[in-house]
Coordinates of C-alpha atoms and ligand atoms in Angstrom, one line a residue:
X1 CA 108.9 129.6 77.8
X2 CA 109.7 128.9 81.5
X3 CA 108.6 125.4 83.4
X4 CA 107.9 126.9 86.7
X5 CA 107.5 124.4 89.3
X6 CA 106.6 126.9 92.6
X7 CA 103.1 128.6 93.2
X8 CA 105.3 131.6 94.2
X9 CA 107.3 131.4 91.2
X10 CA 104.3 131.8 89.1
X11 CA 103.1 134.3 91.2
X12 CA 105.7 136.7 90.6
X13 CA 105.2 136.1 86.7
X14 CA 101.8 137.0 86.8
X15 CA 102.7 139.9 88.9
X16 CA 104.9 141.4 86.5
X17 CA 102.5 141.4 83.7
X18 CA 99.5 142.7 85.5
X19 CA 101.5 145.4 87.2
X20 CA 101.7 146.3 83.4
X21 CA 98.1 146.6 82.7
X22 CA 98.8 143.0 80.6
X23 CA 95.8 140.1 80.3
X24 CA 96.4 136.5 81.3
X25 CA 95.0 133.3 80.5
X26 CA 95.2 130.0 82.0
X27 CA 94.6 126.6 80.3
X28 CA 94.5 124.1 83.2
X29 CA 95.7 120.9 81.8
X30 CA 96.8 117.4 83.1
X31 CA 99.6 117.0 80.2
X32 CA 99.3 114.2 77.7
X33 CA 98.6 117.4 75.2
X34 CA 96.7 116.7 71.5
X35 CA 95.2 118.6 69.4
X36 CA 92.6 119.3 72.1
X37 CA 95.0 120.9 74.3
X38 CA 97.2 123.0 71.4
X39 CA 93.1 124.4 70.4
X40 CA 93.3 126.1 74.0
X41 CA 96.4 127.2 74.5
X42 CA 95.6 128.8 71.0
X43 CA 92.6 130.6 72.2
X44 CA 94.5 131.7 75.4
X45 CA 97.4 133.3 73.2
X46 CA 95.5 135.1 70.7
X47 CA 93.5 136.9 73.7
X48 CA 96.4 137.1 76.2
X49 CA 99.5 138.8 77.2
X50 CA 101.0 136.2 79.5
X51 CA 99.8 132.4 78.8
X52 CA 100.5 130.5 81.9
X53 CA 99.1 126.1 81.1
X54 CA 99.2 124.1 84.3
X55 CA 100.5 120.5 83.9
X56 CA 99.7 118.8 86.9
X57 CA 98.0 115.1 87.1
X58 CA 95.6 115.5 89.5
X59 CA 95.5 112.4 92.6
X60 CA 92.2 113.7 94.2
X61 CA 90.0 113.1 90.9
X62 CA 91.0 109.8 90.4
X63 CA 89.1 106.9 92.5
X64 CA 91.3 104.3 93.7
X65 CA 90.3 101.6 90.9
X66 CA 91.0 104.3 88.3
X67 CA 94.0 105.5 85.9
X68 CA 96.2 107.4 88.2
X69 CA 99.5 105.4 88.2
X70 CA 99.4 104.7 84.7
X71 CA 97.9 108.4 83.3
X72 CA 100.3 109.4 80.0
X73 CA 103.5 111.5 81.3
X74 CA 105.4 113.3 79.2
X75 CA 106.6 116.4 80.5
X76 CA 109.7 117.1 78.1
X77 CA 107.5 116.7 74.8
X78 CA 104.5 118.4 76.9
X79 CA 106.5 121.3 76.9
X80 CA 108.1 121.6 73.4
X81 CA 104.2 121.7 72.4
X82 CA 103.4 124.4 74.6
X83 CA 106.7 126.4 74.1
X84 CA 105.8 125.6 69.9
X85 CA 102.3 127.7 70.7
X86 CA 104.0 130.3 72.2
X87 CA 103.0 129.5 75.8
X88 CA 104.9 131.8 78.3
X89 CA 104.9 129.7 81.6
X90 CA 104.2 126.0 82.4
X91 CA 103.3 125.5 86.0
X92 CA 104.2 121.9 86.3
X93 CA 104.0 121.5 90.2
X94 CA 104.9 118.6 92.1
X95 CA 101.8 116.8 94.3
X96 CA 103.3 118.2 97.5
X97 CA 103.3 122.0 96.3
X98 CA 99.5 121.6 95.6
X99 CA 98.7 119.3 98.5
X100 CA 101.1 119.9 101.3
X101 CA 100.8 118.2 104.5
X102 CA 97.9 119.4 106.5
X103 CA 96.0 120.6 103.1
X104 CA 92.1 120.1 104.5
X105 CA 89.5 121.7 101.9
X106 CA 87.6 120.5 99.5
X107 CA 85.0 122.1 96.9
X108 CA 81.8 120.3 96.6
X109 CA 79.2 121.5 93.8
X110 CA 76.1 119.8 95.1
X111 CA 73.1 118.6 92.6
X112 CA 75.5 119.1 89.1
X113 CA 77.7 116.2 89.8
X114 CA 75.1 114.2 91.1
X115 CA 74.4 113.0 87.7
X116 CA 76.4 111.5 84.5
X117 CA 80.5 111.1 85.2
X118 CA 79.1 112.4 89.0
X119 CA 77.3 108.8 89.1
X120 CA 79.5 106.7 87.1
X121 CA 82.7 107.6 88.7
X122 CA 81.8 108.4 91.9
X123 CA 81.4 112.3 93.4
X124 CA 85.2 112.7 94.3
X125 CA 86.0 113.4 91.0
X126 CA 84.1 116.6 91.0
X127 CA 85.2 117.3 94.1
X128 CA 88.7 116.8 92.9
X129 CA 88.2 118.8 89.9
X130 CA 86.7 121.8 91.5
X131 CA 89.5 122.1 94.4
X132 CA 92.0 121.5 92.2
X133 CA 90.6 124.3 89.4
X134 CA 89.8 126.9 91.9
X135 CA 93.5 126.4 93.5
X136 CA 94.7 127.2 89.9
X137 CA 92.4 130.2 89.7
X138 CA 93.7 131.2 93.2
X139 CA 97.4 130.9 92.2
X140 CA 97.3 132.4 88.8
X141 CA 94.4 135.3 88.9
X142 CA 93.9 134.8 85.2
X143 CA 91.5 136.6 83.3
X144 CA 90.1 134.1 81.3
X145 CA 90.6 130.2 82.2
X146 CA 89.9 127.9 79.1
X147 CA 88.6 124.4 79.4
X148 CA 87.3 122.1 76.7
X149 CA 83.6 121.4 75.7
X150 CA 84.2 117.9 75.6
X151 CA 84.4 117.7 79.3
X152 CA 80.5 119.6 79.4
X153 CA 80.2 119.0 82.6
X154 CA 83.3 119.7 84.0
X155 CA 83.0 123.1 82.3
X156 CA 79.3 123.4 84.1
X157 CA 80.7 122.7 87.1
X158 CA 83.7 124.6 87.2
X159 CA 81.5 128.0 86.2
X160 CA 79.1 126.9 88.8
X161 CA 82.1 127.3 91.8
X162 CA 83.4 130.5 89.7
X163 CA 79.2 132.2 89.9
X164 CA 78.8 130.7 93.9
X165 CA 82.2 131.9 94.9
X166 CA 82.4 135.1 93.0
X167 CA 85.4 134.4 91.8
X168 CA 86.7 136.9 88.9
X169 CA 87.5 135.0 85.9
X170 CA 85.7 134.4 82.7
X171 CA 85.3 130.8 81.8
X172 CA 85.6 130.2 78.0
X173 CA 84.6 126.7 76.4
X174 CA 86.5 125.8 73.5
X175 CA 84.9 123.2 70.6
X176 CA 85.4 119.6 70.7
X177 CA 88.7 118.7 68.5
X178 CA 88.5 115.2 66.4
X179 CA 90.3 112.7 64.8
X180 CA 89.3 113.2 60.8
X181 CA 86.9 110.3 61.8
X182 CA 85.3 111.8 64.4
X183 CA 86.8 110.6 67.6
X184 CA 87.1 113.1 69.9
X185 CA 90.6 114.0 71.0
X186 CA 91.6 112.6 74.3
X187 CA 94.6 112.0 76.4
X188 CA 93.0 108.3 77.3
X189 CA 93.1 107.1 73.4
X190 CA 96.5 106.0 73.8
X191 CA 95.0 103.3 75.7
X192 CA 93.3 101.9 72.7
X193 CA 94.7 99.1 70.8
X194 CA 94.2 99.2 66.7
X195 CA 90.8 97.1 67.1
X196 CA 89.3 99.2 69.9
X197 CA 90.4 102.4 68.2
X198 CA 88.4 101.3 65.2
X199 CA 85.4 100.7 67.6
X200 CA 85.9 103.7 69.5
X201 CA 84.3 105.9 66.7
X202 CA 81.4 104.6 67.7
X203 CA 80.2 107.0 70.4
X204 CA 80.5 109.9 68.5
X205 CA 78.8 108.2 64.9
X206 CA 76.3 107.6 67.2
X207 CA 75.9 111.4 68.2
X208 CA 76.1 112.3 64.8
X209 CA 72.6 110.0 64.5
X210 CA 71.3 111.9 67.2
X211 CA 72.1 115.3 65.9
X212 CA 71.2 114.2 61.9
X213 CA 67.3 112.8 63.6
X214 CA 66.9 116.3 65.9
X215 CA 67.9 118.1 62.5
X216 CA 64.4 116.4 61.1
X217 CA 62.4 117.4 63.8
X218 CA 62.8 114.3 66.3
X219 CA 62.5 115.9 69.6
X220 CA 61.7 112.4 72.0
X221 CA 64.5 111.8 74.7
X222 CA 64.1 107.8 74.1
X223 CA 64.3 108.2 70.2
X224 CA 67.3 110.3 70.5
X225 CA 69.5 108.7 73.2
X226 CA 68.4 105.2 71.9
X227 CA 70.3 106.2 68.6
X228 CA 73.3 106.5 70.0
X229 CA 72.7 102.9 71.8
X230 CA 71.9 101.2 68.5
X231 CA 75.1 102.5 67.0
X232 CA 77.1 101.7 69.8
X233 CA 75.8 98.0 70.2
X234 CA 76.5 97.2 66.5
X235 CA 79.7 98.3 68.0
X236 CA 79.8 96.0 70.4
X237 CA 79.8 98.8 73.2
X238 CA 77.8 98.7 76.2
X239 CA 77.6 102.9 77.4
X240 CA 77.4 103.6 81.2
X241 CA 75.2 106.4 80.3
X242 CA 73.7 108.2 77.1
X243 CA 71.8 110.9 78.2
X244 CA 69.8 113.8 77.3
X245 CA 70.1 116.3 80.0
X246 CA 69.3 120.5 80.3
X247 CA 72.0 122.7 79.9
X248 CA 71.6 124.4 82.5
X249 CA 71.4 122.1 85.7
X250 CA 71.6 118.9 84.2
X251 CA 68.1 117.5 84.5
X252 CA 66.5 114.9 82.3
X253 CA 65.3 116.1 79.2
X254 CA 62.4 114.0 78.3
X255 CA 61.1 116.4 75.2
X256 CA 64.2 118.4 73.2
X257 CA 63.0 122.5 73.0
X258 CA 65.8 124.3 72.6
X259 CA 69.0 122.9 73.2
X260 CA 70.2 120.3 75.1
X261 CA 73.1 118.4 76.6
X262 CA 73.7 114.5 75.0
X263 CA 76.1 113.5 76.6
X264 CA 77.6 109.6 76.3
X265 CA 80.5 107.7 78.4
X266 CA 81.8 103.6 77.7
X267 CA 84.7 101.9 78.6
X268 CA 86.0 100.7 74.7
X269 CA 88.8 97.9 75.8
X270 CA 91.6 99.7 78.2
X271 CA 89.9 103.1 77.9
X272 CA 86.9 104.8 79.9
X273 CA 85.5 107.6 76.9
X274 CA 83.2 110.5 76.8
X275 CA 81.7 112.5 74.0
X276 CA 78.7 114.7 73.7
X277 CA 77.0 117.1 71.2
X278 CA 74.7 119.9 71.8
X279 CA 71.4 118.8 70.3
X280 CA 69.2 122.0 68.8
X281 CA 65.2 121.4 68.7
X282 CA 64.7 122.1 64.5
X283 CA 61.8 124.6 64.1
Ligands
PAF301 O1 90.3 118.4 82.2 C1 91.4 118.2 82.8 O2 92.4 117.9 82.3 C2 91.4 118.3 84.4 O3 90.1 117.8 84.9 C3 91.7 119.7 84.9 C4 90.6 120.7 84.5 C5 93.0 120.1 84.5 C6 91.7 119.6 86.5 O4 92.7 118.7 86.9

């Protein structure tokens, strides 16, 4: 595996294999990897010739009260995981390479991040996400880009700049990876401590509710999303938002037909979690 640190560096690797007739795949990551991570680099080897992971911690999608400074780093065991799932290139840029002095656009998906982690955290963090992902896209020309369904709506709103700016990549959404008690895999766990951890399973038991009541037929917004409150107050955990929204442009979902976003975020001690399932209307 090579740690490339230079957009032209990885150009020229890319090149290579395309002049070939080869397939690439890019798995955009901010290090920290789990199991999460290893699931897409997976996917992106099994369909791939050349496997190209980014590793860069992205400044412009954290707000100034947020985790920047203190995000996990580990580049040297980040990339023994990689190079141990057969990963052919990590791009691990420095800030300067992706932002150099005079850099002055940014991607703004209007209406989409208006809503859940668009509200909560503020609307630079789409912004942030969707410069920063169609950069990626612009440096590597992959085929297929793969992103995890835990982020939902980063994966709505990084197909939604791929649709408006014709951009020619497929977008593949790989399954939520948990901890064998349901906690979904993120690079922000390690900020739990041993009694918060234990609390933390909260937010997903709490979508399991959800998904076990739409499974009976309950199709009411309030019943649903209020499940997932009940759980997560006997946990002690006040959400900053459980909501049922449409898969397709986020709106409210006051009556589930179909299938629909439930999406849930709460700070549980140091660390700021999200979790969601896709809810299915039972016939
Ligand atoms: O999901 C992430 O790790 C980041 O938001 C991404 C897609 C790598 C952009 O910085």
């Amino acid at each position: 595996m090579k740690i490339l640190r230079t957009i032209a560096e990885v150009r020229a690797a890319v090149r290579e294999v395309r002049a070939a007739g080869g397939a690439v795949g890019l798995v955009p990551t901010m290090g920290a990897f789990h199991e999460g991570h290893l699931s897409l680099m997976r996917a992106a080897r099994a369909h791939n010739d050349l496997v190209v992971v980014s590793l860069f911690v992205n400044p412009t999608q954290f707000g100034p009260t947020e985790d920047l400074a203190s995000y996990p780093r580990d580049e040297a065991r980040d990339a023994a995981l990689a190079e141990a799932e057969g990963v052919d290139v990590l791009f691990a840029p420095a800030p300067a390479e992706i932002y150099p002095d005079g850099f002055a656009t940014t991607i703004h998906v209007s209406g989409i991040t208006d809503v859940l982690d668009g509200a909560s955290r503020g609307t630079f963090h789409f912004d942030g996400v969707a410069t920063v992902v169609a950069k990626l896209l612009g440096i590597v020309h992959p085929d297929v880009a793969y992103f995890g369904q835990k982020d939902a709506q980063q994966v709505m709103v990084v197909r939604r700049v791929v649709r408006d700016l014709d951009l020619d990549v497929r977008i593949e959404a790989c399954p939520i990876v948990r901890e064998p008690d349901g906690l979904a895999m993120s690079s922000r766990n390690v900020y739990l401590d041993e009694h918060d951890r234990r609390r933390a399973v909260a937010l997903s038991r709490g979508l399991d509710r959800a998904s076990a009541l739409a499974a009976t037929g309950v199709r009411d917004g309030v019943v649903l999303t209020d499940a997932v409150r009940r759980v997560l107050s006997d946990a002690g955990i006040e959400p900053e938002y459980v909501e049922l929204r449409s898969l397709t442009d986020l709106s409210p979902v006051a009556e589930l037909d179909g299938e629909a976003l439930l999406a849930v975020a709460a700070r549980v001690g140091g660390a700021r979690l999200i979790d969601n399932h896709i809810l299915k209307a039972s016939s």
